[in-house]
PDB file of N, CA and C in Angstrom:
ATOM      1  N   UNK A   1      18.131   5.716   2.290  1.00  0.00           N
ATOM      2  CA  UNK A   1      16.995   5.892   3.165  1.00  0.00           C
ATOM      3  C   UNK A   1      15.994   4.788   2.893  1.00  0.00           C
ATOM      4  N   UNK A   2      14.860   4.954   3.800  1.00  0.00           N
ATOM      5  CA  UNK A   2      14.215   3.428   3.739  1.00  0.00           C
ATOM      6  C   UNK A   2      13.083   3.736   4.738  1.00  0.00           C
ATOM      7  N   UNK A   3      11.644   2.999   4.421  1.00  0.00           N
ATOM      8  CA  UNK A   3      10.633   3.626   4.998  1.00  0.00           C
ATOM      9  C   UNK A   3      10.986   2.329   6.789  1.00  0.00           C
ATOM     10  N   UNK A   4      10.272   3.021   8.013  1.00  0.00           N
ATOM     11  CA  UNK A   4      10.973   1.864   9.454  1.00  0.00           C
ATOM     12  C   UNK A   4      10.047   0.988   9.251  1.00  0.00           C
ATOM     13  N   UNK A   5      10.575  -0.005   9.647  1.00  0.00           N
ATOM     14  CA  UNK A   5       9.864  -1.321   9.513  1.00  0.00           C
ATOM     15  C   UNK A   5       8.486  -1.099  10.758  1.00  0.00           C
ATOM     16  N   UNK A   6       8.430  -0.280  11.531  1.00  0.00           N
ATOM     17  CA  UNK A   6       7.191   0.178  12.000  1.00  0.00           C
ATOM     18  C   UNK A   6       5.957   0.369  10.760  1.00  0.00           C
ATOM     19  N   UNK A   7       6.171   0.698  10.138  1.00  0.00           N
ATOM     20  CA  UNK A   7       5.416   1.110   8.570  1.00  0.00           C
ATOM     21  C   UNK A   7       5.091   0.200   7.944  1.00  0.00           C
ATOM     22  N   UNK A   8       3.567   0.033   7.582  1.00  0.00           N
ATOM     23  CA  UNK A   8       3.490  -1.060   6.632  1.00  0.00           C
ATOM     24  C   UNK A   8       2.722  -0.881   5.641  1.00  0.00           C
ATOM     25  N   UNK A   9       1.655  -0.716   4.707  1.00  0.00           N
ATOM     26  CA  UNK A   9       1.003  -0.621   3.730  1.00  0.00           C
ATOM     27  C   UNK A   9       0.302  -2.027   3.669  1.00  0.00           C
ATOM     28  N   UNK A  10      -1.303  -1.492   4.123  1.00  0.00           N
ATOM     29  CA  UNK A  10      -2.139  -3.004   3.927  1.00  0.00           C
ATOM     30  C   UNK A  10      -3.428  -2.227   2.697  1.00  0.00           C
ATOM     31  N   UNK A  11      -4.014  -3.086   1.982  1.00  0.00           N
ATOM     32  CA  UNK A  11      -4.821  -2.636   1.117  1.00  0.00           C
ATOM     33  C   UNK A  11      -6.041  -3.490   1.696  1.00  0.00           C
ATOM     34  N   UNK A  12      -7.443  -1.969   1.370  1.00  0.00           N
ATOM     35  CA  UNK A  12      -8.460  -2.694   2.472  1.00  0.00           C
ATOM     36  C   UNK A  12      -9.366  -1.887   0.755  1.00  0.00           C
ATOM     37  N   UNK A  13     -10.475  -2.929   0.640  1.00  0.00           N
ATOM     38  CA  UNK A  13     -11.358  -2.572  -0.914  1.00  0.00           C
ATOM     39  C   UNK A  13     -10.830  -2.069  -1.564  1.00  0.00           C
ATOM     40  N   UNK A  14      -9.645  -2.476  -1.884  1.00  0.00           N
ATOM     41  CA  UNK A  14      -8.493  -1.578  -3.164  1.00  0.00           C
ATOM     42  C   UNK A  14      -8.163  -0.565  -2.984  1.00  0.00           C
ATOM     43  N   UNK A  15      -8.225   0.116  -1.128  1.00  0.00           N
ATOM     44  CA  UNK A  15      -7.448   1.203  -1.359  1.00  0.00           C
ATOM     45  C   UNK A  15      -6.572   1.124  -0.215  1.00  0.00           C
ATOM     46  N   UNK A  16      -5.198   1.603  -0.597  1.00  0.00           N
ATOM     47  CA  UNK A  16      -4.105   1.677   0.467  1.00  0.00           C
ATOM     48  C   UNK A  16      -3.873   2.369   1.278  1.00  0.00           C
ATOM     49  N   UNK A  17      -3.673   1.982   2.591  1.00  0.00           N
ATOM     50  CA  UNK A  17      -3.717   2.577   3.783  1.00  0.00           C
ATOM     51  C   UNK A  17      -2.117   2.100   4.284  1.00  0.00           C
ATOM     52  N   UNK A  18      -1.539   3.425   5.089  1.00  0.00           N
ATOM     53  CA  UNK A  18      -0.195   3.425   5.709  1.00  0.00           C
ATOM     54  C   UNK A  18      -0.427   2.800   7.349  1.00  0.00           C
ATOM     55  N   UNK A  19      -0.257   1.790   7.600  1.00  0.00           N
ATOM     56  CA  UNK A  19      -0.848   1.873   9.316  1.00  0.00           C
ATOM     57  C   UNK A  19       1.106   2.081  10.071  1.00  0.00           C
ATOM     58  N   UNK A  20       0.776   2.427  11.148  1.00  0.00           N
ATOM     59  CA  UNK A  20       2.375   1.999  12.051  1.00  0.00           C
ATOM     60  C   UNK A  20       2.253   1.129  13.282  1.00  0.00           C
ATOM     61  N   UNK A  21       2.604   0.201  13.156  1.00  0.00           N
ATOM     62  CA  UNK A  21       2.813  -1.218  14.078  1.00  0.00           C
ATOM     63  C   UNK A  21       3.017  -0.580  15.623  1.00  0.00           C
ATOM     64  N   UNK A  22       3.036   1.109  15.836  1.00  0.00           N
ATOM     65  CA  UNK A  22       3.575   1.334  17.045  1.00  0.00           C
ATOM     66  C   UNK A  22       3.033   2.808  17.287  1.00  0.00           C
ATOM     67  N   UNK A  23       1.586   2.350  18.422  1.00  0.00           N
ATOM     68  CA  UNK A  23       0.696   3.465  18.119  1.00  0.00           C
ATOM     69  C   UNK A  23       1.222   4.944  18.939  1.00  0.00           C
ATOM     70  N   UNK A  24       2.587   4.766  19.481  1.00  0.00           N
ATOM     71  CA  UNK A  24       3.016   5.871  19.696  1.00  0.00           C
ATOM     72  C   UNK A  24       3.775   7.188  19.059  1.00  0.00           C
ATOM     73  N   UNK A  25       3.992   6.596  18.231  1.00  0.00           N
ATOM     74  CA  UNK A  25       5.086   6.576  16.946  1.00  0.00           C
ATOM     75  C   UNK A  25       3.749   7.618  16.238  1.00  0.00           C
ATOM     76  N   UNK A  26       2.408   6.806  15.703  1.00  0.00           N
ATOM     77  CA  UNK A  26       1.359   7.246  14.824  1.00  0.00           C
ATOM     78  C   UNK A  26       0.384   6.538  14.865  1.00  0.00           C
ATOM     79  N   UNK A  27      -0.879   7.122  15.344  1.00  0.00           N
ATOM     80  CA  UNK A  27      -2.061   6.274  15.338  1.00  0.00           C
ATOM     81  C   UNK A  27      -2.730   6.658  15.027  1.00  0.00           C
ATOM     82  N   UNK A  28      -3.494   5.296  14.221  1.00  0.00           N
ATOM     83  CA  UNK A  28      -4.498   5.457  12.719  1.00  0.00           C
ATOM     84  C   UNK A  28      -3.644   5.078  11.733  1.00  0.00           C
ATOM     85  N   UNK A  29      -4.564   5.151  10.474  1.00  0.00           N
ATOM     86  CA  UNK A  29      -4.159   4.824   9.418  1.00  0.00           C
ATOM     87  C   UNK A  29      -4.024   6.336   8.367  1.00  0.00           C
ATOM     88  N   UNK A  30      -3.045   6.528   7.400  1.00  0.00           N
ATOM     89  CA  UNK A  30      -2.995   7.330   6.566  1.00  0.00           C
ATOM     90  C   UNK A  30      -3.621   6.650   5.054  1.00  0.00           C
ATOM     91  N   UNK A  31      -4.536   7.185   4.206  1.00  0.00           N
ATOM     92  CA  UNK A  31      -4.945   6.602   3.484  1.00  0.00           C
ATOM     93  C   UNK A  31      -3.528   6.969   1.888  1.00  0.00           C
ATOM     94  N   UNK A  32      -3.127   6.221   0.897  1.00  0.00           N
ATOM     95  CA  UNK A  32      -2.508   6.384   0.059  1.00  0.00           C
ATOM     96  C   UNK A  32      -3.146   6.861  -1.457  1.00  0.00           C
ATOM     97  N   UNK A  33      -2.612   7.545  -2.107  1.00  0.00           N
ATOM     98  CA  UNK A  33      -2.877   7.371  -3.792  1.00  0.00           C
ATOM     99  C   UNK A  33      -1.672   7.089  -4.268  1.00  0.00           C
ATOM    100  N   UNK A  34      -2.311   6.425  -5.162  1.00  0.00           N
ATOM    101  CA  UNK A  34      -1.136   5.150  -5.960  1.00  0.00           C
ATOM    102  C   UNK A  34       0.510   5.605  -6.100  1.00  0.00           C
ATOM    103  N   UNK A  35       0.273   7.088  -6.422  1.00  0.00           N
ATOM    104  CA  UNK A  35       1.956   7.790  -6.031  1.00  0.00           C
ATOM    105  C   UNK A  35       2.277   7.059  -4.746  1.00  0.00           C
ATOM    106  N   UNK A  36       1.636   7.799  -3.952  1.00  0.00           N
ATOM    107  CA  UNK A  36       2.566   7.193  -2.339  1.00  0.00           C
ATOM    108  C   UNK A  36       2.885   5.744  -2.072  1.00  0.00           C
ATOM    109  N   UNK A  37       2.042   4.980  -2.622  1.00  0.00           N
ATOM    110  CA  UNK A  37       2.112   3.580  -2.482  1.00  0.00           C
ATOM    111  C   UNK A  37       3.436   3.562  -2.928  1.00  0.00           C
ATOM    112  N   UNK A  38       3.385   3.534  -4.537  1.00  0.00           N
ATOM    113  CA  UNK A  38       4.243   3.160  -4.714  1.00  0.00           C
ATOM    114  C   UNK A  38       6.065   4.077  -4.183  1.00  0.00           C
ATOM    115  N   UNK A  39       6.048   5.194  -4.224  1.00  0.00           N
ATOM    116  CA  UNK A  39       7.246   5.442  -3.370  1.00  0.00           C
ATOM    117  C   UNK A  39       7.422   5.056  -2.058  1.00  0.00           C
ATOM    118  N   UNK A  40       6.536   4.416  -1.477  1.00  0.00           N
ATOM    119  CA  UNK A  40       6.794   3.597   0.127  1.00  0.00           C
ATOM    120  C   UNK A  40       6.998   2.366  -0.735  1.00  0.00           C
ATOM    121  N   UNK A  41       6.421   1.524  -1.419  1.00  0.00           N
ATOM    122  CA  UNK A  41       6.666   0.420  -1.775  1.00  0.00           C
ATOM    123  C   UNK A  41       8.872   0.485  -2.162  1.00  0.00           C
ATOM    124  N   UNK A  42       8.973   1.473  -2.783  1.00  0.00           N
ATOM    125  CA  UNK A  42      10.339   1.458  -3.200  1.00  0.00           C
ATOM    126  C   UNK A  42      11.459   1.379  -1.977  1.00  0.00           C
ATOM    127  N   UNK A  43      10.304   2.511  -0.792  1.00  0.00           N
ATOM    128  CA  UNK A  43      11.347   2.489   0.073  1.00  0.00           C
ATOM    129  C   UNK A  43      11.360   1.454   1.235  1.00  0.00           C
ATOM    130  N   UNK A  44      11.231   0.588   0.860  1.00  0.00           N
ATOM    131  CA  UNK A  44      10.788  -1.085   1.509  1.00  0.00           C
ATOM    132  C   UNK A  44      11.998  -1.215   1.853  1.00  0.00           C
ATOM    133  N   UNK A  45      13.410  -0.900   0.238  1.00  0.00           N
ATOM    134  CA  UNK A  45      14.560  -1.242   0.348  1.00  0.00           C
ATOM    135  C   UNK A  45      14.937   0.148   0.581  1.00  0.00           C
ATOM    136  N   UNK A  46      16.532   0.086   1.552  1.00  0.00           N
ATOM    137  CA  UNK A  46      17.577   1.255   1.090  1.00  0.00           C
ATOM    138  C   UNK A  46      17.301   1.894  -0.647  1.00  0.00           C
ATOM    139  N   UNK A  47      16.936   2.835  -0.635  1.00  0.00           N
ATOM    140  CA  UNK A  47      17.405   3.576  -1.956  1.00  0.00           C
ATOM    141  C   UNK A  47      17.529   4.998  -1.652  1.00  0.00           C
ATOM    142  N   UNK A  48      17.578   5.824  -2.859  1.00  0.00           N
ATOM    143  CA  UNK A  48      17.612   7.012  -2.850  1.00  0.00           C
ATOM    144  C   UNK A  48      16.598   7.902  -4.228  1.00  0.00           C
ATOM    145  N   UNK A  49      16.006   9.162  -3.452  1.00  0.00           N
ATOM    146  CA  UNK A  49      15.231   9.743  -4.047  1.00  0.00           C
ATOM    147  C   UNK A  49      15.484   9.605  -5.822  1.00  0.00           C
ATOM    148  N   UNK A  50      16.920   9.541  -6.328  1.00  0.00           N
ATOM    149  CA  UNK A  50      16.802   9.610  -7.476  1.00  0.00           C
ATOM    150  C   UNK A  50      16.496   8.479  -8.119  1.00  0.00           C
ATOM    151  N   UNK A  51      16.592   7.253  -7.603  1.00  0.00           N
ATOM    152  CA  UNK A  51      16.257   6.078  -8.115  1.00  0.00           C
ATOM    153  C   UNK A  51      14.321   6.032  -7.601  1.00  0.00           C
ATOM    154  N   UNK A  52      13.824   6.416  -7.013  1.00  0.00           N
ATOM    155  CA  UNK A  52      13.106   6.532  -6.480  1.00  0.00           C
ATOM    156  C   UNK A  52      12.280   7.745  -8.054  1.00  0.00           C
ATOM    157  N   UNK A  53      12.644   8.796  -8.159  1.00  0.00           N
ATOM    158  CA  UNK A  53      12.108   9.961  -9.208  1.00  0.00           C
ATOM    159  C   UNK A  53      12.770   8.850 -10.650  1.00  0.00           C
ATOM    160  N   UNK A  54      13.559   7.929 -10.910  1.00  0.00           N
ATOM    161  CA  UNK A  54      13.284   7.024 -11.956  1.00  0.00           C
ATOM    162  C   UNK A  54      12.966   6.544 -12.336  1.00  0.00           C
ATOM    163  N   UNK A  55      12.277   5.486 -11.082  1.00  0.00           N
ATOM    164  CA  UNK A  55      11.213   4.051 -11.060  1.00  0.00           C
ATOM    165  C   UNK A  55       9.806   5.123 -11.351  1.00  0.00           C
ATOM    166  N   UNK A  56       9.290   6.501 -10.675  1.00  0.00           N
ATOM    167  CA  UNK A  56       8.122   7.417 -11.006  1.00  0.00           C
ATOM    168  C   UNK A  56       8.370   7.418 -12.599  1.00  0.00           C
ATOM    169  N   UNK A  57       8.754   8.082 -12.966  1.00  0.00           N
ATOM    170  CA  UNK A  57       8.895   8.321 -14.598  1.00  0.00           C
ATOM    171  C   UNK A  57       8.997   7.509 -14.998  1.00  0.00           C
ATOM    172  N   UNK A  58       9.876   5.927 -14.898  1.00  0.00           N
ATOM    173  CA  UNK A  58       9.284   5.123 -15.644  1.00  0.00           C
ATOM    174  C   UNK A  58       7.833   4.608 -15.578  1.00  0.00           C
ATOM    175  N   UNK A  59       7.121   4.426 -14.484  1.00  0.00           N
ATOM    176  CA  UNK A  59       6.218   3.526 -14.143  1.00  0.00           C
ATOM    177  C   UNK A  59       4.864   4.568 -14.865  1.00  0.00           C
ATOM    178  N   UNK A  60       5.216   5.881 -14.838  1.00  0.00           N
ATOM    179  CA  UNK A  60       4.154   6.869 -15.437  1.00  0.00           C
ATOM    180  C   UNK A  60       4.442   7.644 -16.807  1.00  0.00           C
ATOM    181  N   UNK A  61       5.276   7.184 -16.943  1.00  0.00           N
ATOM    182  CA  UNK A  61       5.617   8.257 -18.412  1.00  0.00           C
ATOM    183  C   UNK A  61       6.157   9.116 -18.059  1.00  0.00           C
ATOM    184  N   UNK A  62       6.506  10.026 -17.347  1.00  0.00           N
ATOM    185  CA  UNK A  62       6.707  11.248 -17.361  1.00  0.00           C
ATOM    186  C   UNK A  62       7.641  11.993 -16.530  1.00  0.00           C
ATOM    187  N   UNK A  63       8.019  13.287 -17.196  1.00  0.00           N
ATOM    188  CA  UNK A  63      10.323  13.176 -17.343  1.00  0.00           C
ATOM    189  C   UNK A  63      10.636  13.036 -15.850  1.00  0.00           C
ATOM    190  N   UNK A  64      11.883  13.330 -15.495  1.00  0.00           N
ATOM    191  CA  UNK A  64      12.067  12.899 -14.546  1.00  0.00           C
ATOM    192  C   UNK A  64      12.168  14.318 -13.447  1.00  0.00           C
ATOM    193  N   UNK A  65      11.951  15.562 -14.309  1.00  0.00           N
ATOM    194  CA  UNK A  65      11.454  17.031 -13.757  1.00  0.00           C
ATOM    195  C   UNK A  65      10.279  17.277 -13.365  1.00  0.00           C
ATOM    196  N   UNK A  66       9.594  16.060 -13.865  1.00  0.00           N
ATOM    197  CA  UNK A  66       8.178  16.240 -13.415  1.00  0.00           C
ATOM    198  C   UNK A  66       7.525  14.978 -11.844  1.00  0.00           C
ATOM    199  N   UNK A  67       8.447  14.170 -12.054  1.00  0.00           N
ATOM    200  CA  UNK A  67       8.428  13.358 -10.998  1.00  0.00           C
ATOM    201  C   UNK A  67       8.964  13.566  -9.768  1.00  0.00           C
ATOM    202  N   UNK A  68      10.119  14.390  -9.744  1.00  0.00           N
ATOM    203  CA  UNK A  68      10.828  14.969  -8.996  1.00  0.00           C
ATOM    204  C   UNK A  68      10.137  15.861  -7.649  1.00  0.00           C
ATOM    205  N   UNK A  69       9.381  16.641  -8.112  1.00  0.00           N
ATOM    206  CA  UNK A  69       8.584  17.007  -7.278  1.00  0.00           C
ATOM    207  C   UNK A  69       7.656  16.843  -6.081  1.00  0.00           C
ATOM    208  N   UNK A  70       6.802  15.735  -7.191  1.00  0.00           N
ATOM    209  CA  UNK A  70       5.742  15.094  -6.545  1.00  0.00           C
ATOM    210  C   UNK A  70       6.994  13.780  -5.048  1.00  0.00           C
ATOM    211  N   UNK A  71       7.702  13.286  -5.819  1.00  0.00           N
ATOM    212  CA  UNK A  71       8.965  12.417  -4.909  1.00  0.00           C
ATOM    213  C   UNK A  71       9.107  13.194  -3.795  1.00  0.00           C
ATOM    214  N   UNK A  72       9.580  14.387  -3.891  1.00  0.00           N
ATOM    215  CA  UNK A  72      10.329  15.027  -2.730  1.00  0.00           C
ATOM    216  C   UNK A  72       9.073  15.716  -1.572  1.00  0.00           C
ATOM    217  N   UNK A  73       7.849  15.516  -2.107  1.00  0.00           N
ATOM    218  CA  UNK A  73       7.038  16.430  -1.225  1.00  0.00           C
ATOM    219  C   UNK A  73       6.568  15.030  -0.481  1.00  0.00           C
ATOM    220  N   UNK A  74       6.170  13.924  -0.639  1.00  0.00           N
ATOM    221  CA  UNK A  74       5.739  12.712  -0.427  1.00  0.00           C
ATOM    222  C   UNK A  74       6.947  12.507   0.617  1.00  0.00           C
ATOM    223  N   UNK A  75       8.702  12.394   0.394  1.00  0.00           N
ATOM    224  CA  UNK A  75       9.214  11.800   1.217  1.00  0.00           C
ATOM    225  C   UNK A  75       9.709  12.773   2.583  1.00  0.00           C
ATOM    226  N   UNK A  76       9.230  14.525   1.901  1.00  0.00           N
ATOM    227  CA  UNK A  76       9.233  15.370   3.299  1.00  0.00           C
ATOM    228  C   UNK A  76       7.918  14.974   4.204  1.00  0.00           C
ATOM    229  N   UNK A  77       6.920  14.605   3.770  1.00  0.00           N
ATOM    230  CA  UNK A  77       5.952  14.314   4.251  1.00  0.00           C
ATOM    231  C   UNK A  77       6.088  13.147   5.280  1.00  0.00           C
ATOM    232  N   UNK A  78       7.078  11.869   4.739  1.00  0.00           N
ATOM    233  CA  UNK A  78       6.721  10.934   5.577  1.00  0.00           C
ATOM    234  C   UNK A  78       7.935  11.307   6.807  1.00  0.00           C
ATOM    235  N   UNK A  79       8.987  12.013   6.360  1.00  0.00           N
ATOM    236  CA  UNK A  79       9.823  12.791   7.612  1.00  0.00           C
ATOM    237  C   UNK A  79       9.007  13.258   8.781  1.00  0.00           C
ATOM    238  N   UNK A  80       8.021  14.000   8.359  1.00  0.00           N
ATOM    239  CA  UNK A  80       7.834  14.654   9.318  1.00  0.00           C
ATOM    240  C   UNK A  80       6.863  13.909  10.125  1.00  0.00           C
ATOM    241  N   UNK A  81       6.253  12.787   9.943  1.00  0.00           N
ATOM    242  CA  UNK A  81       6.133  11.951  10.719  1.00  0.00           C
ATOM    243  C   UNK A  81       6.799  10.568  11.232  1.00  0.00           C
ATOM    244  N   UNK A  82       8.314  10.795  10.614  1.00  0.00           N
ATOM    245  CA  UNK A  82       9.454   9.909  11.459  1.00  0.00           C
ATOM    246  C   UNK A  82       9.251   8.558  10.835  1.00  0.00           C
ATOM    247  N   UNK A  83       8.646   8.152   9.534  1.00  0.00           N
ATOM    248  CA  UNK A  83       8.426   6.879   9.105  1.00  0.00           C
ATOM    249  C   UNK A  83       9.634   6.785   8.527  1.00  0.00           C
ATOM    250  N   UNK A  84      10.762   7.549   7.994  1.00  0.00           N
ATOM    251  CA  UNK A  84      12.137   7.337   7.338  1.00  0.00           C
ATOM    252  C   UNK A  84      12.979   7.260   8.240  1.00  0.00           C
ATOM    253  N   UNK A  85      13.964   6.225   7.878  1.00  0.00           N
ATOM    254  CA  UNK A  85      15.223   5.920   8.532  1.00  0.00           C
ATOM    255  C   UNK A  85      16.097   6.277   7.118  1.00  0.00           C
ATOM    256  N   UNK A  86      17.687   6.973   8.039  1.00  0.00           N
ATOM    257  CA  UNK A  86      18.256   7.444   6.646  1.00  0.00           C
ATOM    258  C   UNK A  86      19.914   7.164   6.831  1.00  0.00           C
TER     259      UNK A  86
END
């Protein structure tokens, strides 16, 4: 899976915002915390949630039961506004 290239992540006074190149799709911006960034940043490329709940635990410390969570609610989230291709 992989976030659509409609999707982009621009940073405006250090904080990250989700915009979509296609205001039918989603219009406006979604604002990010550094979790989401970075699991959209991962899903730039094809990967999968578990490499995805690996790069979390490494990048934060913490196991990979605890990352897991926070991963899967973030990438139901961007489902349900159609930003994943899978």
């Amino acid at each position: 899976m992989k976030i659509r290239p409609i999707f982009e992540v621009e940073t405006i006074d250090d904080m990250q915002y989700m915009v979509c190149l296609d205001s039918s799709v989603l219009a406006g911006m979604i604002q990010l915390n550094e979790t989401a960034a970075l699991i959209i940043g991962c899903l730039k490329e094809d990967t999968t949630i578990e490499k995805i709940v690996e790069k979390m635990a490494e990048v934060y410390d913490v196991s990979v039961e605890d990352a897991l969570g926070g991963v899967e609610q973030i990438i139901e989230q961007l489902k349900s506004i159609n930003a994943i291709e899978e």
